[in-house]
Coordinates of C-alpha atoms in Angstrom, one line a residue:
X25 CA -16.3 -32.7 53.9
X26 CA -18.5 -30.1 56.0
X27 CA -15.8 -28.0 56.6
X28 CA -14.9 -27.7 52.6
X29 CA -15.7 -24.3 51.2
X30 CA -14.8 -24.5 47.9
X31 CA -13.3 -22.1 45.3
X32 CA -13.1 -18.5 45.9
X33 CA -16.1 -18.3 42.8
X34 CA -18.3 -20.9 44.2
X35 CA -19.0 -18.6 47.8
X36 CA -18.7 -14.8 46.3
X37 CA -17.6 -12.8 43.5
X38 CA -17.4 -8.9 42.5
X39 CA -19.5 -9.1 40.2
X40 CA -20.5 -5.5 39.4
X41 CA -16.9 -4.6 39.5
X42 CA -15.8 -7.3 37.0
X43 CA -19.1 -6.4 35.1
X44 CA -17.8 -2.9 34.7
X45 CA -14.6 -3.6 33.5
X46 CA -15.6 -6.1 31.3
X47 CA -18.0 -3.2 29.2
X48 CA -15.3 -0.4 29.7
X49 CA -12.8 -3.2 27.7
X50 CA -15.3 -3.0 24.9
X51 CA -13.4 0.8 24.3
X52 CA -9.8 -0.1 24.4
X53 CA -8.0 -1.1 21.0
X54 CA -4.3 -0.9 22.0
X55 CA -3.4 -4.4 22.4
X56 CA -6.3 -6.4 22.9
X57 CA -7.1 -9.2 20.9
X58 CA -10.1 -7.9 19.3
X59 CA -7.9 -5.8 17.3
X60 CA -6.1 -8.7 15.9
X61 CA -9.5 -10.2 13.9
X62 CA -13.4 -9.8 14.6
X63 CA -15.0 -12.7 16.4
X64 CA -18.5 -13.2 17.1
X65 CA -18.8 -14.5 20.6
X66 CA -14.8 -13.5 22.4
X67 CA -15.8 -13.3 25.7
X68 CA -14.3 -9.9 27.6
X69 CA -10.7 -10.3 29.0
X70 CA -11.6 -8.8 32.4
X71 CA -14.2 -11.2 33.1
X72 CA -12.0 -14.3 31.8
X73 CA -9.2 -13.3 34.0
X74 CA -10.7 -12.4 37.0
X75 CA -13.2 -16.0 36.7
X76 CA -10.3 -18.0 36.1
X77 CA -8.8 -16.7 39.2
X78 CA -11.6 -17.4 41.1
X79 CA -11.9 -20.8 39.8
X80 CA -7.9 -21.5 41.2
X81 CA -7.8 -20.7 44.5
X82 CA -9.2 -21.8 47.7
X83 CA -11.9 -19.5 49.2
X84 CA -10.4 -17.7 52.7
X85 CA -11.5 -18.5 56.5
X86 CA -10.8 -14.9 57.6
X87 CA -13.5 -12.1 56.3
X88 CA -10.5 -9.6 56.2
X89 CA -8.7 -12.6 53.8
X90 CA -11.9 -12.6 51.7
X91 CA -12.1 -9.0 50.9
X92 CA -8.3 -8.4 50.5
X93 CA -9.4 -11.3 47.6
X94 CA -12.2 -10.3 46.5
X95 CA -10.3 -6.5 45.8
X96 CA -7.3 -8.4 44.5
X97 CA -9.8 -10.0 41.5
X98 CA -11.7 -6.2 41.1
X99 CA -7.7 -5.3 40.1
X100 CA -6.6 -7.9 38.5
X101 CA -9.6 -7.9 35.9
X102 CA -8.4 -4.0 35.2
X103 CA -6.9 -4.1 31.8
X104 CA -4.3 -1.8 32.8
X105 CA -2.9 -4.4 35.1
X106 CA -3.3 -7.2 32.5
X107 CA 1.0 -6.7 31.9
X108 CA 1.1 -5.5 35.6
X109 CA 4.3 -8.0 36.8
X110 CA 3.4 -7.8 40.4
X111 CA 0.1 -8.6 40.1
X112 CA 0.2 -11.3 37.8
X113 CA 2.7 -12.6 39.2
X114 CA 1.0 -12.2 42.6
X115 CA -1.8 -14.6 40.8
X116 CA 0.1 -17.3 39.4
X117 CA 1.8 -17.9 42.4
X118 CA -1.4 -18.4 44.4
X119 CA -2.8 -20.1 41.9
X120 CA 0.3 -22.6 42.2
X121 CA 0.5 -23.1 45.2
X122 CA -3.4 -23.7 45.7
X123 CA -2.7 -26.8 43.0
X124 CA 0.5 -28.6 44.8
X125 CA 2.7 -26.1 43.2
X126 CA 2.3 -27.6 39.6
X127 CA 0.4 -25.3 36.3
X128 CA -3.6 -26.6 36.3
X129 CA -4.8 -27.7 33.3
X130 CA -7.3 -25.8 31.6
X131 CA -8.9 -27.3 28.6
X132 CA -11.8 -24.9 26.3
X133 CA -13.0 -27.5 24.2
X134 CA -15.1 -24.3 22.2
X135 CA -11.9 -21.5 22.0
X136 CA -13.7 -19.4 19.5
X137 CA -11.4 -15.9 19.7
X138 CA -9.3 -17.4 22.1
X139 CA -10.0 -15.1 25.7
X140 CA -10.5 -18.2 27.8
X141 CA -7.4 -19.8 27.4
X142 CA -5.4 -16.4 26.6
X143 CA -6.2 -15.8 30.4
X144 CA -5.8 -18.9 31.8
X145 CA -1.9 -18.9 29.7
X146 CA -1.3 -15.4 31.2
X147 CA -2.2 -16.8 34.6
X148 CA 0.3 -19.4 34.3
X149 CA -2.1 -22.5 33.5
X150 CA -0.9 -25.6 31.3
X151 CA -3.4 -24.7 29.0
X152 CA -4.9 -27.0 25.4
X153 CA -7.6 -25.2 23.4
X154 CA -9.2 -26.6 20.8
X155 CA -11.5 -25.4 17.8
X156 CA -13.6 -26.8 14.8
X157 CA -13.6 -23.8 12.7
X158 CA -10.2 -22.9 10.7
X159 CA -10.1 -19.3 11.4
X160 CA -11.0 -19.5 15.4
X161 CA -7.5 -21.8 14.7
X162 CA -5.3 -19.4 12.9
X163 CA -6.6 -16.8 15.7
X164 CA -5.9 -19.1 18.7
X165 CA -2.6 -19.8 16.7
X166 CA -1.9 -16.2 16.7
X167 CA -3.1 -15.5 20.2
X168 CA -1.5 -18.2 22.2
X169 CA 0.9 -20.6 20.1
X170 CA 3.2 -18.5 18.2
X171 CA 3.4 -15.6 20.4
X172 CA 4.8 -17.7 23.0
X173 CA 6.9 -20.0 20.5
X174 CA 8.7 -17.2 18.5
X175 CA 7.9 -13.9 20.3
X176 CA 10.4 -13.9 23.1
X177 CA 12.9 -11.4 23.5
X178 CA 16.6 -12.4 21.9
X179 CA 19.9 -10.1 21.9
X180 CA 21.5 -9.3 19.1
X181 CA 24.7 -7.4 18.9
X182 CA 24.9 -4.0 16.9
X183 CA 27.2 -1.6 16.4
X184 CA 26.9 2.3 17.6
X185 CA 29.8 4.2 15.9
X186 CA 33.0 2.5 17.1
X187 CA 30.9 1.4 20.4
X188 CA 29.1 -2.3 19.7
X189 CA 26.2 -3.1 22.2
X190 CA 23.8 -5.6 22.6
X191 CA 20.1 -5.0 22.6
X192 CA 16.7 -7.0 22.8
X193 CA 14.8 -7.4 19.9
X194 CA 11.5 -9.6 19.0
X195 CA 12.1 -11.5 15.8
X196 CA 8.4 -12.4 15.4
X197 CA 7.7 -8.6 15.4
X198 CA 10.6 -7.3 13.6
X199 CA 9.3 -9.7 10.7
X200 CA 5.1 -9.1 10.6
X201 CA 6.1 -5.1 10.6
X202 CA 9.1 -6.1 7.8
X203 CA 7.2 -7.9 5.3
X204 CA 3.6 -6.0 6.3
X205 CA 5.3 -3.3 5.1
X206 CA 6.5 -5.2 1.6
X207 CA 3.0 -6.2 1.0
X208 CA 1.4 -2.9 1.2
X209 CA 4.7 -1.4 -0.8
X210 CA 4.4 -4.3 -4.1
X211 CA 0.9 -3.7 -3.6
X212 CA 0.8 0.0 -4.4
X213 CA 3.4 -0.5 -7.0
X214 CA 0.5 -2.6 -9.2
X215 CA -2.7 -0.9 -8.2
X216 CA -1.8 2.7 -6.9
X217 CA -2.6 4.2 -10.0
X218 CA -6.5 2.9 -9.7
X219 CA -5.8 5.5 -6.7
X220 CA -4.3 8.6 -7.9
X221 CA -3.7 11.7 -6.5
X222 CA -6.2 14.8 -7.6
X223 CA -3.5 17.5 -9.5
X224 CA -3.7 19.5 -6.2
X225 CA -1.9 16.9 -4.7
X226 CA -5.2 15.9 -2.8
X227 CA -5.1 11.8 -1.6
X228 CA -8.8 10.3 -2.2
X229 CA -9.2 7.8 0.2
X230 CA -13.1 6.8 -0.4
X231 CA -15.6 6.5 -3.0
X232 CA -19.0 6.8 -2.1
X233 CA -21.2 4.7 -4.2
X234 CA -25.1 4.8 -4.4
X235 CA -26.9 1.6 -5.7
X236 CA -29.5 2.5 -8.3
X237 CA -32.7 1.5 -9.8
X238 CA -34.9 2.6 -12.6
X239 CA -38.2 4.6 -11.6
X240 CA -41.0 2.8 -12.3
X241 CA -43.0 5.0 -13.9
X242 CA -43.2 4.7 -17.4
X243 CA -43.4 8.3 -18.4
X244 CA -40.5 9.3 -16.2
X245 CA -37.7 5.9 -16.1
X246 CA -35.3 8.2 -14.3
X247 CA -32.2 6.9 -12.8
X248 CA -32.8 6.4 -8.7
X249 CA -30.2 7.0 -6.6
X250 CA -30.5 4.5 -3.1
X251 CA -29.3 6.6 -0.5
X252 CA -30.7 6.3 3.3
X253 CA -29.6 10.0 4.2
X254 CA -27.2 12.4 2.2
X255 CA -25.0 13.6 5.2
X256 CA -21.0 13.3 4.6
X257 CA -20.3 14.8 7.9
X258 CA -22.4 15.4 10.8
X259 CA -20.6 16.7 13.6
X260 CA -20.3 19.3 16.0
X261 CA -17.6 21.2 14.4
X262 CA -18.5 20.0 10.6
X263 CA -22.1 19.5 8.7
X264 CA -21.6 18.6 4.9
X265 CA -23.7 16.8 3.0
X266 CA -24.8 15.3 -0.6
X267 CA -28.0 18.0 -2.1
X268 CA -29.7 16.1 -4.9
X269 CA -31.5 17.9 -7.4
X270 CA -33.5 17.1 -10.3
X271 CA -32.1 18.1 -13.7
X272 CA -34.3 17.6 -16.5
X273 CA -34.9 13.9 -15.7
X274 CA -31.7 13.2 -13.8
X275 CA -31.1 13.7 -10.2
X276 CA -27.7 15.2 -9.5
X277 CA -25.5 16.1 -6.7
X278 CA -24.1 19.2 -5.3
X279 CA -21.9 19.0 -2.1
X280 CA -23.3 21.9 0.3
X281 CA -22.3 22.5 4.3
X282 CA -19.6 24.2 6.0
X283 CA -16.6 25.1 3.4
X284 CA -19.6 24.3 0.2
X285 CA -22.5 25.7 -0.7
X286 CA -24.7 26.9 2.4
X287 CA -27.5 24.2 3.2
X288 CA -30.4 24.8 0.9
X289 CA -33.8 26.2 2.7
X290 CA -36.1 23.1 4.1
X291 CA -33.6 20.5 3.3
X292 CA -33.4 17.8 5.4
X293 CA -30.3 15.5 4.9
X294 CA -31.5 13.1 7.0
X295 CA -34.4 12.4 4.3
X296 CA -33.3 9.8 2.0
X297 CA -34.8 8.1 -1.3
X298 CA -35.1 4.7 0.4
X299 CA -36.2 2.8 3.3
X300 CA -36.8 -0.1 4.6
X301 CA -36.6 -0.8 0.1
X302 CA -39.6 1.3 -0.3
X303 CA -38.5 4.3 -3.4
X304 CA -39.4 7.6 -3.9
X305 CA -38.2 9.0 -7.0
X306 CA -36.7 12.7 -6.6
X307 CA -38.0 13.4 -10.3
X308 CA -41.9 12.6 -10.4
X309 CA -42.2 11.7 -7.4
X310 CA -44.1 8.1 -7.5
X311 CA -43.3 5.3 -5.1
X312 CA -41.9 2.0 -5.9
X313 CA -42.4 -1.2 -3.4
X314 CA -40.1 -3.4 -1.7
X315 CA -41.3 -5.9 -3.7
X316 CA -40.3 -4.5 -6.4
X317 CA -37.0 -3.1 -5.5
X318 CA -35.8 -6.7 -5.0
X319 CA -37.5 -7.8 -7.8
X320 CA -35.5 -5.3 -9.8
X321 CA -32.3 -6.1 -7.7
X322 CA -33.2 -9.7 -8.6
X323 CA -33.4 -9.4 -12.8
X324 CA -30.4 -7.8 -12.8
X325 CA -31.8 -3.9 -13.2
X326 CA -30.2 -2.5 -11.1
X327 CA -26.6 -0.9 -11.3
X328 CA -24.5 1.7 -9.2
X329 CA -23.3 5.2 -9.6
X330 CA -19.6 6.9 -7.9
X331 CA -21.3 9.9 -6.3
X332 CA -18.4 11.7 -4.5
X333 CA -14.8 11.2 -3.6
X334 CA -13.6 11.5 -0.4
X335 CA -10.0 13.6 0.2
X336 CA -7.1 14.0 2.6
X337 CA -4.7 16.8 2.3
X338 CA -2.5 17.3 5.5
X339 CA -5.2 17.2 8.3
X340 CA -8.8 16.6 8.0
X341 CA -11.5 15.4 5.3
X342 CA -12.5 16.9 2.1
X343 CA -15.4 16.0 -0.3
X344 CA -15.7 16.6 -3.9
X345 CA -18.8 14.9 -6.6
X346 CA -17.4 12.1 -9.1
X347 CA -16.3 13.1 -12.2
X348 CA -15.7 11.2 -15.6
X349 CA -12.0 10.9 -14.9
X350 CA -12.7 8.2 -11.8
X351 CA -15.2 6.8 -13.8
X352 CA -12.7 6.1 -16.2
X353 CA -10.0 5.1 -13.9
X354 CA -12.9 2.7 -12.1
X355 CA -13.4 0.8 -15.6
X356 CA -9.7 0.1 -16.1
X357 CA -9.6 -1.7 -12.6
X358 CA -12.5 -3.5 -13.7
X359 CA -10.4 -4.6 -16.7
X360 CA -7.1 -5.2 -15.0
X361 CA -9.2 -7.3 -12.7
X362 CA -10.4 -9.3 -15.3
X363 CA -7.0 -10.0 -16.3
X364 CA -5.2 -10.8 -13.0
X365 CA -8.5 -13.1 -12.2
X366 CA -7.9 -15.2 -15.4
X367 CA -4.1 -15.1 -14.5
X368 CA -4.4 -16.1 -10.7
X369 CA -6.7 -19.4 -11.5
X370 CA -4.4 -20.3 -14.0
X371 CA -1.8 -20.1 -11.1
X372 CA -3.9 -21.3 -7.5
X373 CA -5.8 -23.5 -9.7
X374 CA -8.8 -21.7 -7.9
X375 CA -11.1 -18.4 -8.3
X376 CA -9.6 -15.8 -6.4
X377 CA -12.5 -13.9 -6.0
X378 CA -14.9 -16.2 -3.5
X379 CA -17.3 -17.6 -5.6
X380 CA -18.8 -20.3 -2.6
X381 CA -22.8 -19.1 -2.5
X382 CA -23.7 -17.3 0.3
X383 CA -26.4 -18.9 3.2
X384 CA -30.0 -19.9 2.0
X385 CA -31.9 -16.8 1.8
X386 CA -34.0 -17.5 5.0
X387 CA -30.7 -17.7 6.9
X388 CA -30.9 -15.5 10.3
X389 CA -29.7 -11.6 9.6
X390 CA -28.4 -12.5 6.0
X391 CA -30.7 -9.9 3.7
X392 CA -28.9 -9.2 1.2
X393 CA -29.7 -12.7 -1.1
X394 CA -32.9 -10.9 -1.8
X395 CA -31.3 -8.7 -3.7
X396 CA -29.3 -10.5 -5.9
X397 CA -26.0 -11.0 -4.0
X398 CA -25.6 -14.8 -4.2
X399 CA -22.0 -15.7 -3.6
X400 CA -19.5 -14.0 -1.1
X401 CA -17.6 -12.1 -3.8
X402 CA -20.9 -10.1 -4.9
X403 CA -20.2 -7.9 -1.8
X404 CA -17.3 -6.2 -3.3
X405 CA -17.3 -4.1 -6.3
X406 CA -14.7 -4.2 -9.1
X407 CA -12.1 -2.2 -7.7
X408 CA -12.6 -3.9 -4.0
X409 CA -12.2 -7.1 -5.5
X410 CA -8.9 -6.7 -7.4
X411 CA -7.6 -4.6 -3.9
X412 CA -7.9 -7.6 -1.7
X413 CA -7.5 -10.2 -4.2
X414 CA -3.6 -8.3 -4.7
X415 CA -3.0 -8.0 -1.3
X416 CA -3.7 -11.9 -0.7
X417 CA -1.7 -12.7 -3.5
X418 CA 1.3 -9.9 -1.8
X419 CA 0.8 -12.5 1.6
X420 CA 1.1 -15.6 -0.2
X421 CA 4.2 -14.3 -2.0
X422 CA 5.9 -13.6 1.4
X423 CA 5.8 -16.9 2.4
X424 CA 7.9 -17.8 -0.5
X425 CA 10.4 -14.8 0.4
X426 CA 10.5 -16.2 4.1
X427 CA 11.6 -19.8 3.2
X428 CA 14.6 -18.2 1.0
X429 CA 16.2 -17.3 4.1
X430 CA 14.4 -19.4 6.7
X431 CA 14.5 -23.1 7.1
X432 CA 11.9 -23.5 9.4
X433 CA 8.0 -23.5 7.2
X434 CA 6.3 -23.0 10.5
X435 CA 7.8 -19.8 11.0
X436 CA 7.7 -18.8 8.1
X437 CA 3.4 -19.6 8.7
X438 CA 3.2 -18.0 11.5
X439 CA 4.5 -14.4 9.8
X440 CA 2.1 -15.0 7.4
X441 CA -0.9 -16.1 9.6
X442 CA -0.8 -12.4 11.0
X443 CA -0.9 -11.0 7.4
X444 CA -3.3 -13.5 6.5
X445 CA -5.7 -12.0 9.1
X446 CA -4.9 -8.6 8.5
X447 CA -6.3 -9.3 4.2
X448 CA -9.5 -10.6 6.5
X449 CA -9.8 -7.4 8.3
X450 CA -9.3 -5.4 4.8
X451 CA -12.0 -7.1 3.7
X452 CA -14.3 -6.4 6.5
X453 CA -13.6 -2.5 6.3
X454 CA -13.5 -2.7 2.2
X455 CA -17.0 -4.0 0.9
X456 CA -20.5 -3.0 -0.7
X457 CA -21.5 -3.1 2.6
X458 CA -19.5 -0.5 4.6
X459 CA -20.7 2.6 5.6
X460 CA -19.8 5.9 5.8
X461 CA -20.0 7.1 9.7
X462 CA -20.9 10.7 9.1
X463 CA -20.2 11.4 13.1
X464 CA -17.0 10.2 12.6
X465 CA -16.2 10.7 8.9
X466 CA -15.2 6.8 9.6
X467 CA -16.2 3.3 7.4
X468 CA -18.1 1.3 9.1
X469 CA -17.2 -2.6 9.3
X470 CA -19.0 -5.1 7.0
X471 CA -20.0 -6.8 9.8
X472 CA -21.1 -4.1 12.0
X473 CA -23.3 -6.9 13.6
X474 CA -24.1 -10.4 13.6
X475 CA -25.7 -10.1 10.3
X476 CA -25.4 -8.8 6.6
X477 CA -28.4 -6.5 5.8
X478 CA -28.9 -4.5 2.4
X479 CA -26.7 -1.0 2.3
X480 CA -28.3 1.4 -0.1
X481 CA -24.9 3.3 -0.3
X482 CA -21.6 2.9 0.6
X483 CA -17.8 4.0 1.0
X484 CA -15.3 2.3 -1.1
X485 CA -11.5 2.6 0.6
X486 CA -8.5 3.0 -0.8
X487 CA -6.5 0.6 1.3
X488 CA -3.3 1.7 0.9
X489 CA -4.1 5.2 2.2
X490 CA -7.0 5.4 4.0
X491 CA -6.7 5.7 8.0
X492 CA -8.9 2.0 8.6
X493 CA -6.0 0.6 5.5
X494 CA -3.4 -1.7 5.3
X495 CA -1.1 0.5 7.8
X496 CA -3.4 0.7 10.5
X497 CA -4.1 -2.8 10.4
X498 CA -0.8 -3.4 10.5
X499 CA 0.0 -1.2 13.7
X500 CA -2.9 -2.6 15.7
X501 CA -1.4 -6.3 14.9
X502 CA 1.9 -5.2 16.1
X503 CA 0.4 -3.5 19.2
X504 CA -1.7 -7.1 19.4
X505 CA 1.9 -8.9 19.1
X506 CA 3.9 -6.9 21.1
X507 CA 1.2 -7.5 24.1
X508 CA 0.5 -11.4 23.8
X509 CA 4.6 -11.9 23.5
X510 CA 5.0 -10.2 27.0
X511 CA 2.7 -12.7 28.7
X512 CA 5.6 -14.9 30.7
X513 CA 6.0 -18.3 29.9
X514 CA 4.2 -21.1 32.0
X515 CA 6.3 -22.3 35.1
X516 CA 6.2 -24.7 37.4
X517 CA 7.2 -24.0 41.1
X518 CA 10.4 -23.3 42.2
X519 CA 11.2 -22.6 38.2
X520 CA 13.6 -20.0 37.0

């Protein structure tokens, strides 16, 4: 036993190298399984991969044999070389023959997002993870099961003029980017026209909103606009922003910055009405508390105005202020909502809308009970809410389409577990609680951290044409798929 050394991780380790892969992964979206749905604690791929590794084989006698390994794991946690067939299959074979040439086991009893055992499946380990929370399993499904179950390359023949060939073709694929595309196509046939193009031809693809509160002052009662800063877009090449200005005893917008109105002398965009809930009315000028800005939250008193309307046309962002028109357009989604809400519990035998209450006010990061937000669906507005609540209902209706024409229900599941997620990542770009990224012109996600603090204002998307919508969600899930199905099927030695 004196002369046993161990696994390759229990004696050394690159540790800053695998460290500095691990953080340069945080950057990279094509592919990687944190594009496929947001989870809290995924551990990085790099690190996975290269610990597993480690874990697997025997550590070397020679020193030349130890660095030749210890540069093969600095590569092999690269996530350029994560599809790289030498080198993985460089791995799995030492990692065979280091366990009597059969696949290890490798059991996480606590998958969460799936990178542990995603690794140890791409490194050719027999590999069982398990999970208490239902959406860690639909993403391990997604990640490990049916990727490997129903993603695998088949032939089909087709027919090129007179010429007929064969080609490869990934059913799984062919049908999450078939019937993605049907979802987002019935869903703009019910609610496009909540989205419709300006007569220019201009496609809004936000709304930003401002909560609001009454000013305390008895002599003044203006309307408050919440807004943490005014800027639209703050970046090198672009500076717009929201100018309020007091009318009488309303506070109004103009839109000033390059291609508006030149910035106004001593503004400062940066200087909001709000923070940290302490008000300052624009029109006379008195402070309200935080106390009492949740107290007014709390009662009900406070309400919400459309400020502006974000635009594409060809290349590039425009704004323009709110008019009467979207206000009007606004308050007939709120009605068809109604309508398709009442119609949709009649149908799932269930609110559509979440109405489970939200964590106990005291809850760690969860602010926003204070201000009257009590159940998961009070973080969407109207319009939000009858977006994602047709886009679930578009998923669930697929799954009927499927079984027409499929026999097997677990295929038919596992097209509709991808969509399923992509409605969960709608709704984390698509609440009261996104942002608008004025460095970016970007929305921010509503769970930009571990946590769901009070947004003053906030972009509302249009899902079916916005560039975080429906579409991009459904290329980064095909880019996702297209990745996890190229991971080689587990093999024991001397297997074909």
């Amino acid at each position: 036993m004196g002369d046993f050394k161990g696994s390759f991780i229990e004696n050394t380790f690159p540790i800053k190298e695998v460290s500095e892969e691990s953080a340069r992964e945080k950057n990279i979206r094509h592919g990687h399984i944190s594009t496929l749905h947001i989870w809290w604690a995924r551990r990085p791929l790099a690190s996975s991969r290269a610990t597993i590794y480690s874990a697997l084989i025997p550590f070397p006698e020679s020193p030349d044999e130890i660095e030749r390994k210890r540069q093969f794991i600095i590569d092999l946690s690269k996530w350029e070389n994560s599809l790289n067939k030498m080198t993985i299959e460089k791995a799995r074979k030492e990692i065979l023959s280091s366990n009597g040439g059969k696949p290890p086991k490798v059991l996480d009893p606590f998958s969460g997002g799936g990178s542990i055992p995603l690794e140890a499946l791409r490194l050719g380990c027999e590999v069982y993870a398990s999970e208490y929370n239902p959406v860690a399993i639909l993403i391990l499904k997604c990640t490990l099961e049916y990727p490997q179950r129903y993603g695998k390359p088949r032939k089909r023949k087709i027919k090129d003029g007179m010429i007929e060939r064969e080609e490869e073709y990934n059913p799984l694929l062919e049908d999450v980017k078939k019937w993605g595309n049907w979802v987002l196509e019935r869903a703009k046939e019910e609610i496009g026209r909540f989205y419709p193009q300006d007569p220019d031809g201009s496609t809004p693809v936000g709304y930003i909103w401002a909560r609001t509160i009454p000013c305390q002052n008895p002599s003044c009662n203006a309307e408050i606009p919440l807004m943490r800063q005014f800027w639209l877009a703050k970046k090198d090449n672009k500076k717009v922003s929201l100018y309020p200005y007091v009318d009488g005893k309303e506070v109004k917008f103009k839109i000033v910055g390059d291609g508006y109105e030149s910035f106004p002398r001593d503004f400062d965009p940066e200087k909001g009405t709000v923070s940290r809930a302490i008000v300052v009315c624009p029109v006379c000028g008195s402070t309200i508390d935080d106390d009492t800005t949740r107290k007014l939250f709390q009662e009900g008193k406070a309400g919400q105005r459309m400020v502006a309307v974000v635009l594409t046309q060809g290349s590039g962002k425009r704004y323009r202020l709110a008019t009467e028109k979207d206000l009007e357009i606004f308050r007939s989604a709120e009605k068809y909502l109604q309508e398709k809400r009442k119609r949709l519990m009649e149908e799932w035998g269930m609110d559509p809308v979440p109405d489970e209450e939200l964590p106990p006010k005291e809850t760690l990061g969860f602010r926003v009970q204070r201000y009257g937000m009590l159940t998961w669906g009070d973080l969407f507005n109207s319009r939000q809410k009858l977006a994602l609540i047709t886009f679930a209902e578009k998923v669930r209706e697929v799954y009927k389409e499927i079984r027409k024409c499929v026999d097997e229900e677990e295929y038919a599941k596992a097209v509709v577990g991808y969509l399923g997620l992509g409605v969960n990542r709608l709704a984390d770009k698509n609440s009261s609680l996104c942002r608008l990224i004025p460095q970016t012109e970007a929305i921010g996600f509503t769970y930009g951290r571990q946590a769901l603090p009070m947004l003053w204002d906030y972009i509302e998307m249009n899902p079916s044409e916005h560039q975080s919508g429906w579409k991009v969600i459904m290329e980064e899930t095909i880019e996702n798929l297209s990745h996890l199905s190229k991971i080689p099927p587990v093999e024991s030695e001397g297997e074909e």
